[in-house]
Amino acid sequence: MNTFTAIDFETAQGYRWSICQVGLIRVENGIVTKELDILVQPPNNYYWDRFTAIHGISAKDTFKSPTFDAIWHQVEPYISNQNVIAHNGFGFDFPVLSNTLSYYGLSTPEYHKFCTYKMYKSNLADLCKEHKIPLNHHDALSDARACAELFLRWISK
């Protein structure tokens, strides 16, 4: 279990297929071996203001960014048949991935899902404060890093 992918998505709207940022941390044998931080142009590059207020990403940031289907090949090797960790993964990140892949006509790969929210039963910001883990909340890479660190601590108990 010390080899896994921690992932986090930010979305442009309330629709679960509007990914605008992917944050991914690959951990192999307990060591971070890869980080991906990709801005993604959501469908029609359309944002709800309240979502921009949360993560700070807007249409001007993703105007020239690739769409999710164009970057999936960079992400897929770290998801397919892997242990994938997300904070609130079952409530948000795993459905967002599945719905976004479906939106673009891509199939969802098989992977093993784990959720640090279910493990710790607390929100990410509070956990990071409690465990003194750096966090720039709602930046997908920062959230994925924090999730990876929480998972490593959980499995080392």
PDB file of C-alpha atoms in Angstrom:
ATOM      1  CA  MET A   1       0.000   0.000   0.000  1.00  0.00           C
ATOM      2  CA  ASN A   2       2.981   2.368   0.066  1.00  0.00           C
ATOM      3  CA  THR A   3       2.754   2.674  -3.731  1.00  0.00           C
ATOM      4  CA  PHE A   4      -0.198   4.783  -4.816  1.00  0.00           C
ATOM      5  CA  THR A   5      -1.470   7.873  -6.603  1.00  0.00           C
ATOM      6  CA  ALA A   6      -3.038  10.756  -4.698  1.00  0.00           C
ATOM      7  CA  ILE A   7      -5.279  12.894  -6.868  1.00  0.00           C
ATOM      8  CA  ASP A   8      -7.369  16.018  -6.580  1.00  0.00           C
ATOM      9  CA  PHE A   9      -9.543  17.879  -9.065  1.00  0.00           C
ATOM     10  CA  GLU A  10     -10.862  21.407  -9.126  1.00  0.00           C
ATOM     11  CA  THR A  11     -13.963  22.046 -11.216  1.00  0.00           C
ATOM     12  CA  ALA A  12     -15.193  25.108 -13.048  1.00  0.00           C
ATOM     13  CA  GLN A  13     -18.872  24.531 -12.279  1.00  0.00           C
ATOM     14  CA  GLY A  14     -21.180  22.362 -10.239  1.00  0.00           C
ATOM     15  CA  TYR A  15     -21.221  19.838 -13.066  1.00  0.00           C
ATOM     16  CA  ARG A  16     -19.073  16.842 -12.283  1.00  0.00           C
ATOM     17  CA  TRP A  17     -17.446  16.908 -15.737  1.00  0.00           C
ATOM     18  CA  SER A  18     -15.943  20.395 -15.606  1.00  0.00           C
ATOM     19  CA  ILE A  19     -12.373  19.715 -14.446  1.00  0.00           C
ATOM     20  CA  CYS A  20     -10.192  22.824 -14.606  1.00  0.00           C
ATOM     21  CA  GLN A  21      -7.161  21.600 -12.631  1.00  0.00           C
ATOM     22  CA  VAL A  22      -5.603  18.207 -11.987  1.00  0.00           C
ATOM     23  CA  GLY A  23      -3.201  17.676  -9.106  1.00  0.00           C
ATOM     24  CA  LEU A  24      -1.512  14.299  -8.938  1.00  0.00           C
ATOM     25  CA  ILE A  25       1.155  12.867  -6.632  1.00  0.00           C
ATOM     26  CA  ARG A  26       2.711   9.488  -7.371  1.00  0.00           C
ATOM     27  CA  VAL A  27       4.231   7.682  -4.403  1.00  0.00           C
ATOM     28  CA  GLU A  28       6.322   4.547  -4.918  1.00  0.00           C
ATOM     29  CA  ASN A  29       7.584   2.611  -1.919  1.00  0.00           C
ATOM     30  CA  GLY A  30       6.695   5.557   0.309  1.00  0.00           C
ATOM     31  CA  ILE A  31       8.623   8.137  -1.765  1.00  0.00           C
ATOM     32  CA  VAL A  32       7.099  10.829  -3.993  1.00  0.00           C
ATOM     33  CA  THR A  33       8.305  10.058  -7.517  1.00  0.00           C
ATOM     34  CA  LYS A  34       6.063  12.251  -9.675  1.00  0.00           C
ATOM     35  CA  GLU A  35       3.971  15.395  -9.406  1.00  0.00           C
ATOM     36  CA  LEU A  36       1.558  16.625 -12.054  1.00  0.00           C
ATOM     37  CA  ASP A  37      -0.141  20.013 -11.904  1.00  0.00           C
ATOM     38  CA  ILE A  38      -2.203  20.598 -15.025  1.00  0.00           C
ATOM     39  CA  LEU A  39      -4.589  23.435 -15.809  1.00  0.00           C
ATOM     40  CA  VAL A  40      -7.394  22.084 -17.979  1.00  0.00           C
ATOM     41  CA  GLN A  41      -9.855  23.974 -20.132  1.00  0.00           C
ATOM     42  CA  PRO A  42     -13.353  22.900 -19.046  1.00  0.00           C
ATOM     43  CA  PRO A  43     -16.094  22.523 -21.666  1.00  0.00           C
ATOM     44  CA  ASN A  44     -16.624  25.873 -23.408  1.00  0.00           C
ATOM     45  CA  ASN A  45     -14.078  27.309 -20.927  1.00  0.00           C
ATOM     46  CA  TYR A  46     -17.100  28.261 -18.820  1.00  0.00           C
ATOM     47  CA  TYR A  47     -16.828  29.008 -15.081  1.00  0.00           C
ATOM     48  CA  TRP A  48     -19.302  29.744 -12.357  1.00  0.00           C
ATOM     49  CA  ASP A  49     -18.140  32.782 -10.375  1.00  0.00           C
ATOM     50  CA  ARG A  50     -18.554  31.045  -7.037  1.00  0.00           C
ATOM     51  CA  PHE A  51     -16.196  28.261  -8.136  1.00  0.00           C
ATOM     52  CA  THR A  52     -13.577  30.767  -9.270  1.00  0.00           C
ATOM     53  CA  ALA A  53     -13.946  32.404  -5.848  1.00  0.00           C
ATOM     54  CA  ILE A  54     -13.078  29.065  -4.217  1.00  0.00           C
ATOM     55  CA  HIS A  55      -9.998  28.052  -6.231  1.00  0.00           C
ATOM     56  CA  GLY A  56      -9.026  31.250  -8.022  1.00  0.00           C
ATOM     57  CA  ILE A  57      -9.011  29.678 -11.498  1.00  0.00           C
ATOM     58  CA  SER A  58     -10.943  31.459 -14.236  1.00  0.00           C
ATOM     59  CA  ALA A  59     -11.453  31.322 -18.001  1.00  0.00           C
ATOM     60  CA  LYS A  60      -8.471  33.613 -18.591  1.00  0.00           C
ATOM     61  CA  ASP A  61      -6.243  31.052 -16.832  1.00  0.00           C
ATOM     62  CA  THR A  62      -7.361  28.127 -18.983  1.00  0.00           C
ATOM     63  CA  PHE A  63      -8.026  29.907 -22.289  1.00  0.00           C
ATOM     64  CA  LYS A  64      -5.014  28.220 -23.922  1.00  0.00           C
ATOM     65  CA  SER A  65      -5.023  25.067 -21.782  1.00  0.00           C
ATOM     66  CA  PRO A  66      -5.784  21.639 -23.243  1.00  0.00           C
ATOM     67  CA  THR A  67      -9.106  19.939 -22.608  1.00  0.00           C
ATOM     68  CA  PHE A  68      -9.191  16.892 -20.331  1.00  0.00           C
ATOM     69  CA  ASP A  69      -9.323  14.395 -23.182  1.00  0.00           C
ATOM     70  CA  ALA A  70      -6.056  15.871 -24.504  1.00  0.00           C
ATOM     71  CA  ILE A  71      -4.206  15.372 -21.188  1.00  0.00           C
ATOM     72  CA  TRP A  72      -5.769  12.058 -20.127  1.00  0.00           C
ATOM     73  CA  HIS A  73      -2.785  10.132 -21.549  1.00  0.00           C
ATOM     74  CA  GLN A  74      -0.581  11.903 -18.968  1.00  0.00           C
ATOM     75  CA  VAL A  75      -2.858  10.964 -16.068  1.00  0.00           C
ATOM     76  CA  GLU A  76      -4.153   7.530 -17.034  1.00  0.00           C
ATOM     77  CA  PRO A  77      -0.979   5.513 -16.268  1.00  0.00           C
ATOM     78  CA  TYR A  78      -1.168   6.727 -12.650  1.00  0.00           C
ATOM     79  CA  ILE A  79      -4.842   5.729 -12.324  1.00  0.00           C
ATOM     80  CA  SER A  80      -5.386   2.536 -14.307  1.00  0.00           C
ATOM     81  CA  ASN A  81      -5.026  -0.549 -12.077  1.00  0.00           C
ATOM     82  CA  GLN A  82      -3.471   1.577  -9.326  1.00  0.00           C
ATOM     83  CA  ASN A  83      -4.269   2.392  -5.720  1.00  0.00           C
ATOM     84  CA  VAL A  84      -5.786   5.875  -5.957  1.00  0.00           C
ATOM     85  CA  ILE A  85      -6.270   8.088  -2.930  1.00  0.00           C
ATOM     86  CA  ALA A  86      -8.403  11.230  -2.720  1.00  0.00           C
ATOM     87  CA  HIS A  87      -9.808  13.276   0.134  1.00  0.00           C
ATOM     88  CA  ASN A  88     -13.589  12.991  -0.150  1.00  0.00           C
ATOM     89  CA  GLY A  89     -12.883  10.776  -3.144  1.00  0.00           C
ATOM     90  CA  PHE A  90     -16.168   8.882  -3.088  1.00  0.00           C
ATOM     91  CA  GLY A  91     -18.162  12.091  -2.715  1.00  0.00           C
ATOM     92  CA  PHE A  92     -16.265  14.144  -5.285  1.00  0.00           C
ATOM     93  CA  ASP A  93     -13.020  13.171  -7.052  1.00  0.00           C
ATOM     94  CA  PHE A  94     -13.876   9.639  -8.197  1.00  0.00           C
ATOM     95  CA  PRO A  95     -17.280  10.659  -9.646  1.00  0.00           C
ATOM     96  CA  VAL A  96     -15.679  13.757 -11.229  1.00  0.00           C
ATOM     97  CA  LEU A  97     -13.120  11.573 -12.995  1.00  0.00           C
ATOM     98  CA  SER A  98     -15.743   9.088 -14.182  1.00  0.00           C
ATOM     99  CA  ASN A  99     -18.150  11.806 -15.360  1.00  0.00           C
ATOM    100  CA  THR A 100     -15.416  13.754 -17.144  1.00  0.00           C
ATOM    101  CA  LEU A 101     -14.183  10.651 -18.953  1.00  0.00           C
ATOM    102  CA  SER A 102     -17.761   9.850 -19.935  1.00  0.00           C
ATOM    103  CA  TYR A 103     -18.283  13.444 -21.168  1.00  0.00           C
ATOM    104  CA  TYR A 104     -15.368  12.973 -23.574  1.00  0.00           C
ATOM    105  CA  GLY A 105     -16.416   9.462 -24.604  1.00  0.00           C
ATOM    106  CA  LEU A 106     -13.526   7.805 -22.776  1.00  0.00           C
ATOM    107  CA  SER A 107     -13.863   4.710 -20.626  1.00  0.00           C
ATOM    108  CA  THR A 108     -13.147   4.757 -16.911  1.00  0.00           C
ATOM    109  CA  PRO A 109     -10.311   2.381 -16.032  1.00  0.00           C
ATOM    110  CA  GLU A 110     -10.389  -0.062 -13.165  1.00  0.00           C
ATOM    111  CA  TYR A 111      -8.576   1.173 -10.072  1.00  0.00           C
ATOM    112  CA  HIS A 112      -8.605   0.710  -6.287  1.00  0.00           C
ATOM    113  CA  LYS A 113     -10.213   3.667  -4.502  1.00  0.00           C
ATOM    114  CA  PHE A 114      -9.303   4.950  -1.051  1.00  0.00           C
ATOM    115  CA  CYS A 115     -10.582   8.057   0.708  1.00  0.00           C
ATOM    116  CA  THR A 116      -8.697   9.886   3.446  1.00  0.00           C
ATOM    117  CA  TYR A 117     -11.913  11.653   4.497  1.00  0.00           C
ATOM    118  CA  LYS A 118     -13.442   8.258   5.323  1.00  0.00           C
ATOM    119  CA  MET A 119     -10.273   7.245   7.162  1.00  0.00           C
ATOM    120  CA  TYR A 120      -9.848  10.383   9.269  1.00  0.00           C
ATOM    121  CA  LYS A 121     -13.486  11.580   9.329  1.00  0.00           C
ATOM    122  CA  SER A 122     -12.481  15.239   9.095  1.00  0.00           C
ATOM    123  CA  ASN A 123     -12.017  17.867   6.415  1.00  0.00           C
ATOM    124  CA  LEU A 124      -8.698  18.429   4.699  1.00  0.00           C
ATOM    125  CA  ALA A 125      -7.997  21.905   6.072  1.00  0.00           C
ATOM    126  CA  ASP A 126      -8.551  20.830   9.693  1.00  0.00           C
ATOM    127  CA  LEU A 127      -6.446  17.694   9.246  1.00  0.00           C
ATOM    128  CA  CYS A 128      -3.575  19.655   7.724  1.00  0.00           C
ATOM    129  CA  LYS A 129      -3.657  22.115  10.596  1.00  0.00           C
ATOM    130  CA  GLU A 130      -3.757  19.296  13.164  1.00  0.00           C
ATOM    131  CA  HIS A 131      -0.922  17.348  11.496  1.00  0.00           C
ATOM    132  CA  LYS A 132       1.099  20.452  10.523  1.00  0.00           C
ATOM    133  CA  ILE A 133       0.928  19.635   6.800  1.00  0.00           C
ATOM    134  CA  PRO A 134       1.364  22.634   4.469  1.00  0.00           C
ATOM    135  CA  LEU A 135      -1.789  23.371   2.472  1.00  0.00           C
ATOM    136  CA  ASN A 136      -2.837  25.912  -0.128  1.00  0.00           C
ATOM    137  CA  HIS A 137      -6.420  24.691   0.003  1.00  0.00           C
ATOM    138  CA  HIS A 138      -8.253  24.263  -3.316  1.00  0.00           C
ATOM    139  CA  ASP A 139      -5.053  24.212  -5.305  1.00  0.00           C
ATOM    140  CA  ALA A 140      -5.298  20.699  -6.737  1.00  0.00           C
ATOM    141  CA  LEU A 141      -1.596  19.905  -6.425  1.00  0.00           C
ATOM    142  CA  SER A 142      -1.428  21.130  -2.830  1.00  0.00           C
ATOM    143  CA  ASP A 143      -4.559  19.176  -1.920  1.00  0.00           C
ATOM    144  CA  ALA A 144      -3.150  16.019  -3.563  1.00  0.00           C
ATOM    145  CA  ARG A 145       0.166  16.466  -1.696  1.00  0.00           C
ATOM    146  CA  ALA A 146      -1.681  16.802   1.604  1.00  0.00           C
ATOM    147  CA  CYS A 147      -3.799  13.756   0.818  1.00  0.00           C
ATOM    148  CA  ALA A 148      -0.686  11.716   0.005  1.00  0.00           C
ATOM    149  CA  GLU A 149       0.938  12.746   3.283  1.00  0.00           C
ATOM    150  CA  LEU A 150      -2.194  11.873   5.264  1.00  0.00           C
ATOM    151  CA  PHE A 151      -2.386   8.472   3.590  1.00  0.00           C
ATOM    152  CA  LEU A 152       1.293   7.758   4.295  1.00  0.00           C
ATOM    153  CA  ARG A 153       0.722   8.613   7.954  1.00  0.00           C
ATOM    154  CA  TRP A 154      -2.378   6.390   8.055  1.00  0.00           C
ATOM    155  CA  ILE A 155      -0.634   3.329   6.649  1.00  0.00           C
ATOM    156  CA  SER A 156       2.357   3.771   8.963  1.00  0.00           C
ATOM    157  CA  LYS A 157       0.177   3.617  12.111  1.00  0.00           C
TER     158      LYS A 157
END
